[in-house]
Tab-separated table of C-alpha atoms in Angstrom:
chain	number	residue	atom	x	y	z
A	1	SER	CA	269.870	-82.811	152.409
A	2	SER	CA	266.608	-83.689	154.092
A	3	VAL	CA	263.678	-85.523	152.555
A	4	VAL	CA	260.234	-84.008	152.042
A	5	ASP	CA	256.816	-85.655	152.242
A	6	LEU	CA	255.508	-85.928	148.696
A	7	GLU	CA	251.874	-85.257	147.851
A	8	TYR	CA	250.126	-88.177	146.166
A	9	GLU	CA	246.822	-89.635	145.084
A	10	LEU	CA	245.736	-93.214	145.616
A	11	PHE	CA	243.566	-95.072	143.117
A	12	ALA	CA	242.689	-98.411	144.694
A	13	PRO	CA	240.069	-100.867	143.409
A	14	ASN	CA	237.419	-101.792	145.994
A	15	GLY	CA	238.558	-104.526	148.319
A	16	THR	CA	242.289	-104.152	147.681
A	17	SER	CA	244.591	-103.031	150.464
A	18	SER	CA	246.571	-99.821	150.086
A	19	THR	CA	249.786	-101.858	149.929
A	20	GLY	CA	248.512	-104.076	147.120
A	21	GLY	CA	248.788	-107.452	148.845
A	22	GLU	CA	250.525	-110.131	146.759
A	23	LYS	CA	250.715	-108.056	143.586
A	24	GLY	CA	252.194	-104.959	145.190
A	25	PRO	CA	251.401	-101.339	144.329
A	26	VAL	CA	252.327	-99.167	141.346
A	27	VAL	CA	254.041	-95.823	142.007
A	28	ILE	CA	254.163	-93.270	139.164
A	29	LEU	CA	256.723	-90.458	138.822
A	30	HIS	CA	255.970	-87.635	136.354
A	31	GLY	CA	258.433	-85.666	134.230
A	32	LEU	CA	259.784	-82.119	134.513
A	33	LEU	CA	256.920	-79.598	134.839
A	34	GLY	CA	254.462	-82.495	135.116
A	35	SER	CA	252.460	-83.564	138.159
A	36	LYS	CA	250.281	-86.379	139.457
A	37	ARG	CA	247.412	-84.647	137.625
A	38	ASN	CA	248.867	-85.666	134.229
A	39	TRP	CA	248.577	-89.317	135.286
A	40	GLN	CA	245.071	-89.318	136.765
A	41	SER	CA	243.184	-90.965	133.930
A	42	ILE	CA	245.940	-93.535	133.302
A	43	SER	CA	246.081	-94.299	137.055
A	44	LYS	CA	242.311	-94.865	137.228
A	45	ALA	CA	242.408	-97.169	134.218
A	46	MET	CA	245.433	-99.072	135.549
A	47	SER	CA	243.888	-99.638	138.979
A	48	ARG	CA	240.785	-101.176	137.335
A	49	GLU	CA	242.783	-103.168	134.801
A	50	LEU	CA	245.497	-104.460	137.161
A	51	GLN	CA	243.391	-104.604	140.343
A	52	ARG	CA	246.274	-102.959	142.196
A	53	PRO	CA	246.626	-99.675	144.085
A	54	ILE	CA	248.190	-96.929	141.948
A	55	TYR	CA	250.020	-93.984	143.537
A	56	PRO	CA	250.844	-91.054	141.239
A	57	LEU	CA	253.179	-88.710	143.176
A	58	ASP	CA	254.130	-85.037	142.940
A	59	LEU	CA	257.933	-84.837	143.078
A	60	ARG	CA	259.578	-81.967	144.996
A	61	ASN	CA	259.031	-78.511	143.408
A	62	HIS	CA	256.102	-79.908	141.386
A	63	GLY	CA	252.328	-80.033	141.778
A	64	SER	CA	251.370	-79.628	145.448
A	65	SER	CA	254.638	-80.931	146.915
A	66	PRO	CA	256.992	-78.625	148.870
A	67	HIS	CA	259.303	-76.144	147.137
A	68	VAL	CA	262.800	-76.977	148.312
A	69	GLU	CA	266.413	-77.156	147.205
A	70	PRO	CA	268.457	-79.016	146.109
A	71	MET	CA	266.730	-80.177	142.932
A	72	THR	CA	268.920	-83.225	142.307
A	73	TYR	CA	268.184	-86.820	141.335
A	74	THR	CA	269.678	-88.051	144.599
A	75	ALA	CA	267.378	-85.786	146.626
A	76	MET	CA	264.315	-86.752	144.558
A	77	ALA	CA	265.157	-90.476	144.817
A	78	ASN	CA	265.498	-90.127	148.604
A	79	ASP	CA	262.059	-88.442	148.740
A	80	VAL	CA	260.578	-91.420	146.853
A	81	LEU	CA	262.293	-94.006	149.095
A	82	HIS	CA	261.016	-92.073	152.136
A	83	PHE	CA	257.501	-92.231	150.617
A	84	LEU	CA	257.748	-96.038	150.189
A	85	ARG	CA	258.903	-96.496	153.790
A	86	LYS	CA	256.311	-94.116	155.229
A	87	HIS	CA	253.450	-95.918	153.439
A	88	SER	CA	254.900	-99.409	154.106
A	89	LEU	CA	255.093	-100.184	150.383
A	90	SER	CA	257.228	-103.020	149.035
A	91	ASN	CA	257.254	-105.125	145.863
A	92	VAL	CA	256.577	-101.834	144.051
A	93	SER	CA	256.316	-101.420	140.295
A	94	LEU	CA	257.948	-98.040	139.765
A	95	ILE	CA	256.986	-96.149	136.594
A	96	GLY	CA	258.792	-92.940	135.664
A	97	HIS	CA	258.508	-90.655	132.635
A	98	SER	CA	261.437	-88.503	131.493
A	99	MET	CA	262.817	-86.770	134.639
A	100	GLY	CA	260.672	-89.187	136.690
A	101	GLY	CA	262.294	-92.103	134.847
A	102	LYS	CA	265.701	-90.877	135.969
A	103	VAL	CA	264.375	-90.534	139.530
A	104	ALA	CA	263.068	-94.128	139.350
A	105	MET	CA	266.456	-95.413	138.133
A	106	ALA	CA	268.308	-93.390	140.804
A	107	ALA	CA	265.988	-94.832	143.473
A	108	ALA	CA	266.566	-98.418	142.268
A	109	LEU	CA	270.348	-97.900	142.195
A	110	SER	CA	270.453	-96.078	145.538
A	111	PRO	CA	272.489	-97.584	148.383
A	112	GLU	CA	269.523	-96.512	150.564
A	113	LEU	CA	267.042	-98.774	148.719
A	114	PRO	CA	265.289	-101.039	151.270
A	115	ARG	CA	265.308	-104.780	150.480
A	116	ASN	CA	262.382	-105.934	148.301
A	117	ALA	CA	261.188	-102.343	147.894
A	118	VAL	CA	261.082	-102.374	144.086
A	119	SER	CA	260.274	-105.382	141.908
A	120	ASN	CA	259.624	-103.786	138.504
A	121	LEU	CA	260.991	-100.685	136.844
A	122	ILE	CA	259.261	-99.098	133.838
A	123	VAL	CA	261.254	-96.195	132.425
A	124	VAL	CA	259.428	-94.095	129.848
A	125	ASP	CA	261.481	-92.362	127.146
A	126	ILE	CA	264.689	-91.524	128.995
A	127	ALA	CA	268.110	-93.121	129.581
A	128	PRO	CA	270.477	-92.782	132.567
A	129	SER	CA	272.796	-90.450	130.669
A	130	ARG	CA	273.174	-86.806	129.729
A	131	ALA	CA	270.369	-85.379	127.534
A	132	ALA	CA	271.621	-81.931	126.531
A	133	SER	CA	268.762	-81.388	124.067
A	134	LEU	CA	266.277	-81.807	126.912
A	135	SER	CA	267.747	-78.896	128.852
A	136	GLN	CA	267.773	-76.674	125.743
A	137	GLU	CA	264.135	-77.453	125.045
A	138	PHE	CA	263.091	-76.779	128.634
A	139	ALA	CA	265.217	-73.613	128.853
A	140	GLY	CA	262.884	-72.189	126.186
A	141	TYR	CA	259.810	-73.207	128.194
A	142	PHE	CA	261.169	-71.575	131.353
A	143	GLU	CA	261.964	-68.391	129.466
A	144	GLY	CA	258.378	-68.248	128.202
A	145	MET	CA	256.944	-68.990	131.638
A	146	GLN	CA	259.108	-66.275	133.202
A	147	LYS	CA	257.865	-63.819	130.559
A	148	VAL	CA	254.275	-64.701	131.517
A	149	GLU	CA	254.947	-63.912	135.188
A	150	GLU	CA	256.803	-60.681	134.360
A	151	ALA	CA	253.910	-59.499	132.171
A	152	ARG	CA	251.504	-59.845	135.137
A	153	VAL	CA	248.625	-60.759	132.811
A	154	GLY	CA	245.133	-61.443	134.123
A	155	THR	CA	243.856	-64.367	132.059
A	156	ARG	CA	244.934	-67.819	130.893
A	157	GLN	CA	244.437	-66.692	127.294
A	158	ASP	CA	246.887	-63.792	127.741
A	159	ALA	CA	249.369	-66.250	129.243
A	160	GLU	CA	248.948	-68.650	126.337
A	161	ASN	CA	249.478	-65.825	123.827
A	162	ILE	CA	252.875	-65.121	125.406
A	163	LEU	CA	253.816	-68.831	125.552
A	164	THR	CA	252.966	-69.231	121.850
A	165	GLU	CA	256.080	-67.206	120.991
A	166	TYR	CA	258.194	-69.817	122.786
A	167	GLU	CA	256.358	-73.048	121.945
A	168	LYS	CA	254.407	-73.629	118.737
A	169	ASP	CA	252.942	-77.028	119.677
A	170	PRO	CA	249.525	-76.510	121.330
A	171	MET	CA	249.775	-79.863	123.157
A	172	VAL	CA	253.041	-78.843	124.835
A	173	ARG	CA	251.591	-75.395	125.669
A	174	ALA	CA	248.562	-77.027	127.288
A	175	PHE	CA	250.940	-79.227	129.307
A	176	LEU	CA	252.952	-76.196	130.509
A	177	MET	CA	249.719	-74.424	131.408
A	178	THR	CA	248.659	-77.210	133.778
A	179	ASN	CA	251.078	-75.373	136.124
A	180	LEU	CA	249.273	-72.018	135.799
A	181	VAL	CA	247.157	-70.715	138.689
A	182	LYS	CA	244.984	-67.603	138.971
A	183	PRO	CA	244.873	-66.264	142.536
A	184	GLN	CA	241.900	-63.978	143.317
A	185	ASN	CA	242.490	-60.343	142.268
A	186	GLU	CA	246.059	-61.094	141.226
A	187	PRO	CA	247.827	-61.810	137.938
A	188	VAL	CA	248.232	-65.419	136.808
A	189	LYS	CA	251.348	-67.222	138.011
A	190	PHE	CA	252.923	-70.652	137.900
A	191	LYS	CA	252.644	-72.861	140.969
A	192	VAL	CA	256.103	-74.359	140.396
A	193	PRO	CA	259.220	-72.466	141.580
A	194	LEU	CA	260.583	-71.292	138.217
A	195	ARG	CA	263.866	-70.067	139.731
A	196	ILE	CA	264.735	-73.371	141.456
A	197	LEU	CA	263.765	-75.461	138.422
A	198	GLY	CA	265.361	-73.133	135.856
A	199	ASN	CA	268.643	-73.127	137.798
A	200	SER	CA	268.600	-76.938	137.981
A	201	LEU	CA	268.271	-77.677	134.255
A	202	GLY	CA	271.933	-78.678	133.844
A	203	GLU	CA	271.634	-81.056	136.781
A	204	LEU	CA	268.352	-82.510	135.476
A	205	ALA	CA	269.761	-83.118	131.991
A	206	ASP	CA	272.461	-85.292	133.575
A	207	PHE	CA	272.461	-88.437	135.740
A	208	PRO	CA	274.286	-88.865	139.083
A	209	GLN	CA	277.880	-89.877	138.364
A	210	ASP	CA	278.225	-91.802	141.635
A	211	LEU	CA	275.580	-94.300	140.461
A	212	GLY	CA	277.546	-95.129	137.304
A	213	GLY	CA	279.231	-98.245	138.679
A	214	ARG	CA	276.114	-99.654	140.355
A	215	THR	CA	273.665	-102.241	139.017
A	216	TRP	CA	270.132	-103.269	139.931
A	217	ARG	CA	269.120	-106.908	139.340
A	218	ASP	CA	266.189	-107.367	141.692
A	219	GLY	CA	263.458	-107.388	139.080
A	220	GLN	CA	262.294	-106.666	135.564
A	221	VAL	CA	263.216	-103.484	133.730
A	222	VAL	CA	261.284	-102.261	130.707
A	223	ALA	CA	262.313	-99.150	128.814
A	224	ILE	CA	259.525	-97.665	126.708
A	225	LYS	CA	260.623	-95.487	123.820
A	226	GLY	CA	258.516	-93.080	121.794
A	227	ARG	CA	259.342	-93.930	118.178
A	228	ARG	CA	259.412	-90.247	117.197
A	229	SER	CA	261.525	-89.246	120.196
A	230	LYS	CA	265.315	-89.001	120.297
A	231	TYR	CA	265.827	-89.399	124.047
A	232	VAL	CA	266.449	-93.152	123.997
A	233	ASN	CA	268.778	-94.258	121.206
A	234	LYS	CA	271.426	-96.803	120.250
A	235	HIS	CA	274.115	-94.726	122.003
A	236	ASN	CA	272.500	-94.472	125.427
A	237	PHE	CA	270.391	-97.644	125.738
A	238	PRO	CA	273.583	-99.729	126.284
A	239	ILE	CA	274.413	-97.452	129.270
A	240	MET	CA	271.053	-98.434	130.714
A	241	GLN	CA	271.762	-102.129	130.066
A	242	ASP	CA	275.048	-101.820	132.003
A	243	MET	CA	273.193	-100.569	135.081
A	244	PHE	CA	270.091	-102.712	134.541
A	245	PRO	CA	271.161	-106.057	133.041
A	246	GLY	CA	268.236	-107.642	131.229
A	247	ALA	CA	266.502	-104.347	130.451
A	248	VAL	CA	264.204	-104.731	127.446
A	249	LEU	CA	263.224	-101.972	125.039
A	250	GLU	CA	259.639	-101.534	123.817
A	251	GLU	CA	258.678	-98.977	121.175
A	252	LEU	CA	255.383	-97.111	121.026
A	253	ASP	CA	254.257	-95.046	118.081
A	254	ALA	CA	254.549	-91.734	119.919
A	255	GLY	CA	256.817	-88.782	120.611
A	256	HIS	CA	258.340	-87.920	123.989
A	257	TRP	CA	254.944	-87.298	125.651
A	258	VAL	CA	254.169	-91.012	125.376
A	259	HIS	CA	251.552	-91.098	128.158
A	260	SER	CA	249.395	-88.328	126.704
A	261	GLU	CA	249.575	-89.685	123.160
A	262	GLU	CA	249.050	-93.384	123.872
């Protein structure tokens, strides 16, 4: 399957090169139904704080990046490796949240990984194993989003009223609605391909089996867990340690949406 060019933003402090010089750049991968937009304020703050260029990306079928099948971790990891090569980035600190964390791990474990491409891996609230509860949760979101499109409503408020039946938490609803667009003289719709993503939920809940026997030892690995989230636990963190010897676990007082809470 062929790679696509991912859309991105670049937050670089004045006077730093786009490749980050000695320190190297930071590349950020969002979660399912997220986009580079969710990471804008964090990226700005990080570029000031770290004095390094920060690249939040839109993964395939998300944000402004192309809509294309297949929606697999191998395909997404290849897109990211293509991005690093195209922009001549090495010594990268790769940060991924949820689905993006799995993409980051798949990229680090990939046989296609260029030498010295990645030096740090920060995986936010996900493990390289099956997360069945994640696909159930998101199946509900997709059902609600499909109902919004079928209803052909004219305003964001109408869309939110429909979503409320599927998701009670206003923070999660607001997150889902970052994908809503209102074309002129047309009903609201979602800018992500609901069919492709909805059909890929089983795949996205899992982790590529062919990476199971591989390890990555080229740098530091930090797993960040939301204390109120169940996605990283004592059953699956050891799986991560098998693939990433030396991985350390940090807890933040947050749920799964660590980056918007902290």
